[in-house]
JSON list of C-alpha atoms in Angstrom, two decimals:
[
{"chain": "A", "resi": 54, "resn": "MET", "atom": "CA", "xyz": [-1.43, 10.19, -1.11]},
{"chain": "A", "resi": 55, "resn": "ARG", "atom": "CA", "xyz": [2.09, 8.89, -2.04]},
{"chain": "A", "resi": 56, "resn": "LEU", "atom": "CA", "xyz": [3.80, 7.68, -4.93]},
{"chain": "A", "resi": 57, "resn": "PHE", "atom": "CA", "xyz": [6.43, 4.70, -4.96]},
{"chain": "A", "resi": 58, "resn": "LYS", "atom": "CA", "xyz": [8.38, 2.37, -6.86]},
{"chain": "A", "resi": 59, "resn": "LEU", "atom": "CA", "xyz": [8.55, -1.28, -5.92]},
{"chain": "A", "resi": 60, "resn": "GLN", "atom": "CA", "xyz": [12.32, -1.79, -6.57]},
{"chain": "A", "resi": 61, "resn": "ARG", "atom": "CA", "xyz": [13.78, -5.36, -6.85]},
{"chain": "A", "resi": 62, "resn": "ASP", "atom": "CA", "xyz": [17.50, -6.55, -5.84]},
{"chain": "A", "resi": 63, "resn": "GLU", "atom": "CA", "xyz": [17.28, -9.63, -6.64]},
{"chain": "A", "resi": 64, "resn": "ASP", "atom": "CA", "xyz": [14.12, -11.80, -8.45]},
{"chain": "A", "resi": 65, "resn": "ALA", "atom": "CA", "xyz": [13.71, -14.93, -6.09]},
{"chain": "A", "resi": 66, "resn": "SER", "atom": "CA", "xyz": [10.97, -16.14, -8.26]},
{"chain": "A", "resi": 67, "resn": "GLY", "atom": "CA", "xyz": [12.76, -15.91, -11.80]},
{"chain": "A", "resi": 68, "resn": "ILE", "atom": "CA", "xyz": [9.71, -14.33, -12.61]},
{"chain": "A", "resi": 69, "resn": "SER", "atom": "CA", "xyz": [9.74, -10.29, -12.64]},
{"chain": "A", "resi": 70, "resn": "GLY", "atom": "CA", "xyz": [13.31, -9.60, -12.86]},
{"chain": "A", "resi": 71, "resn": "THR", "atom": "CA", "xyz": [15.16, -7.02, -11.14]},
{"chain": "A", "resi": 72, "resn": "GLY", "atom": "CA", "xyz": [14.94, -3.05, -10.77]},
{"chain": "A", "resi": 73, "resn": "VAL", "atom": "CA", "xyz": [11.64, -1.31, -10.74]},
{"chain": "A", "resi": 74, "resn": "VAL", "atom": "CA", "xyz": [9.20, -4.10, -11.40]},
{"chain": "A", "resi": 75, "resn": "ALA", "atom": "CA", "xyz": [5.96, -2.09, -10.22]},
{"chain": "A", "resi": 76, "resn": "GLU", "atom": "CA", "xyz": [4.60, 1.60, -9.37]},
{"chain": "A", "resi": 77, "resn": "GLY", "atom": "CA", "xyz": [2.19, 2.31, -6.61]},
{"chain": "A", "resi": 78, "resn": "VAL", "atom": "CA", "xyz": [0.26, 5.16, -4.51]},
{"chain": "A", "resi": 79, "resn": "GLU", "atom": "CA", "xyz": [-0.48, 5.01, -0.57]},
{"chain": "A", "resi": 80, "resn": "TYR", "atom": "CA", "xyz": [-3.86, 6.54, -0.50]},
{"chain": "A", "resi": 81, "resn": "THR", "atom": "CA", "xyz": [-4.50, 8.51, 2.71]},
{"chain": "A", "resi": 82, "resn": "ASP", "atom": "CA", "xyz": [-6.52, 6.07, 4.07]},
{"chain": "A", "resi": 83, "resn": "GLY", "atom": "CA", "xyz": [-3.28, 3.66, 3.87]},
{"chain": "A", "resi": 84, "resn": "THR", "atom": "CA", "xyz": [-4.45, 1.49, 0.71]},
{"chain": "A", "resi": 85, "resn": "ILE", "atom": "CA", "xyz": [-2.20, 0.44, -1.22]},
{"chain": "A", "resi": 86, "resn": "ALA", "atom": "CA", "xyz": [-2.23, 0.27, -5.34]},
{"chain": "A", "resi": 87, "resn": "LEU", "atom": "CA", "xyz": [0.25, -1.50, -7.12]},
{"chain": "A", "resi": 88, "resn": "ARG", "atom": "CA", "xyz": [0.54, -1.94, -10.84]},
{"chain": "A", "resi": 89, "resn": "TRP", "atom": "CA", "xyz": [3.34, -4.41, -12.37]},
{"chain": "A", "resi": 90, "resn": "LYS", "atom": "CA", "xyz": [5.45, -3.45, -15.12]},
{"chain": "A", "resi": 91, "resn": "THR", "atom": "CA", "xyz": [6.20, -6.91, -15.72]},
{"chain": "A", "resi": 92, "resn": "PHE", "atom": "CA", "xyz": [5.36, -8.84, -19.36]},
{"chain": "A", "resi": 93, "resn": "MET", "atom": "CA", "xyz": [2.06, -9.85, -17.54]},
{"chain": "A", "resi": 94, "resn": "HIS", "atom": "CA", "xyz": [0.65, -6.56, -16.57]},
{"chain": "A", "resi": 95, "resn": "SER", "atom": "CA", "xyz": [-1.52, -6.53, -13.52]},
{"chain": "A", "resi": 96, "resn": "THR", "atom": "CA", "xyz": [-2.88, -4.29, -10.86]},
{"chain": "A", "resi": 97, "resn": "ALA", "atom": "CA", "xyz": [-3.30, -5.02, -7.13]},
{"chain": "A", "resi": 98, "resn": "ILE", "atom": "CA", "xyz": [-5.35, -3.22, -4.03]},
{"chain": "A", "resi": 99, "resn": "TYR", "atom": "CA", "xyz": [-3.22, -3.82, -0.82]},
{"chain": "A", "resi": 100, "resn": "ASP", "atom": "CA", "xyz": [-5.00, -3.10, 3.08]},
{"chain": "A", "resi": 101, "resn": "ASN", "atom": "CA", "xyz": [-1.98, -1.43, 3.30]},
{"chain": "A", "resi": 102, "resn": "LEU", "atom": "CA", "xyz": [1.34, -1.24, 3.30]},
{"chain": "A", "resi": 103, "resn": "ALA", "atom": "CA", "xyz": [2.75, -4.08, 5.42]},
{"chain": "A", "resi": 104, "resn": "CYS", "atom": "CA", "xyz": [0.55, -6.16, 3.32]},
{"chain": "A", "resi": 105, "resn": "MET", "atom": "CA", "xyz": [2.32, -5.58, 0.56]},
{"chain": "A", "resi": 106, "resn": "GLU", "atom": "CA", "xyz": [5.42, -6.10, 1.55]},
{"chain": "A", "resi": 107, "resn": "ALA", "atom": "CA", "xyz": [4.69, -9.42, 3.57]},
{"chain": "A", "resi": 108, "resn": "ILE", "atom": "CA", "xyz": [3.42, -10.74, -0.44]},
{"chain": "A", "resi": 109, "resn": "HIS", "atom": "CA", "xyz": [5.79, -9.14, -2.20]},
{"chain": "A", "resi": 110, "resn": "GLY", "atom": "CA", "xyz": [9.04, -7.80, -0.15]},
{"chain": "A", "resi": 111, "resn": "HIS", "atom": "CA", "xyz": [10.88, -11.49, -0.45]},
{"chain": "A", "resi": 112, "resn": "GLY", "atom": "CA", "xyz": [12.87, -11.19, 3.09]},
{"chain": "A", "resi": 113, "resn": "GLY", "atom": "CA", "xyz": [14.17, -7.58, 2.21]},
{"chain": "A", "resi": 114, "resn": "LYS", "atom": "CA", "xyz": [15.09, -8.41, -1.69]},
{"chain": "A", "resi": 115, "resn": "THR", "atom": "CA", "xyz": [12.55, -5.45, -2.80]},
{"chain": "A", "resi": 116, "resn": "HIS", "atom": "CA", "xyz": [11.70, -2.79, -1.31]},
{"chain": "A", "resi": 117, "resn": "VAL", "atom": "CA", "xyz": [9.82, 0.68, -1.67]},
{"chain": "A", "resi": 118, "resn": "VAL", "atom": "CA", "xyz": [11.27, 3.62, -2.83]},
{"chain": "A", "resi": 119, "resn": "TRP", "atom": "CA", "xyz": [9.19, 6.57, -2.27]},
{"chain": "A", "resi": 120, "resn": "ILE", "atom": "CA", "xyz": [9.19, 9.40, -5.01]},
{"chain": "A", "resi": 121, "resn": "GLU", "atom": "CA", "xyz": [9.84, 12.86, -3.34]},
{"chain": "A", "resi": 122, "resn": "GLY", "atom": "CA", "xyz": [7.34, 15.43, -3.83]},
{"chain": "A", "resi": 123, "resn": "SER", "atom": "CA", "xyz": [4.40, 13.11, -4.55]},
{"chain": "A", "resi": 124, "resn": "VAL", "atom": "CA", "xyz": [2.62, 13.83, -0.97]},
{"chain": "A", "resi": 125, "resn": "THR", "atom": "CA", "xyz": [-0.96, 15.37, -2.04]}
]
């Protein structure tokens, strides 16, 4: 599995803010678990990275930053 941060450069919705807005893990089967760091904490599961990015990528305004050394 690999750990990552979800970095938002521009907040299109005005809700989650900018900077690191969520922490996540990509499991060996490709499943993504995402935990939001915003005021209203929540956890979501996605089938794969492409699905998560399609929903939360906001046209490139938000991107995944992989945490080096987290591959297990």
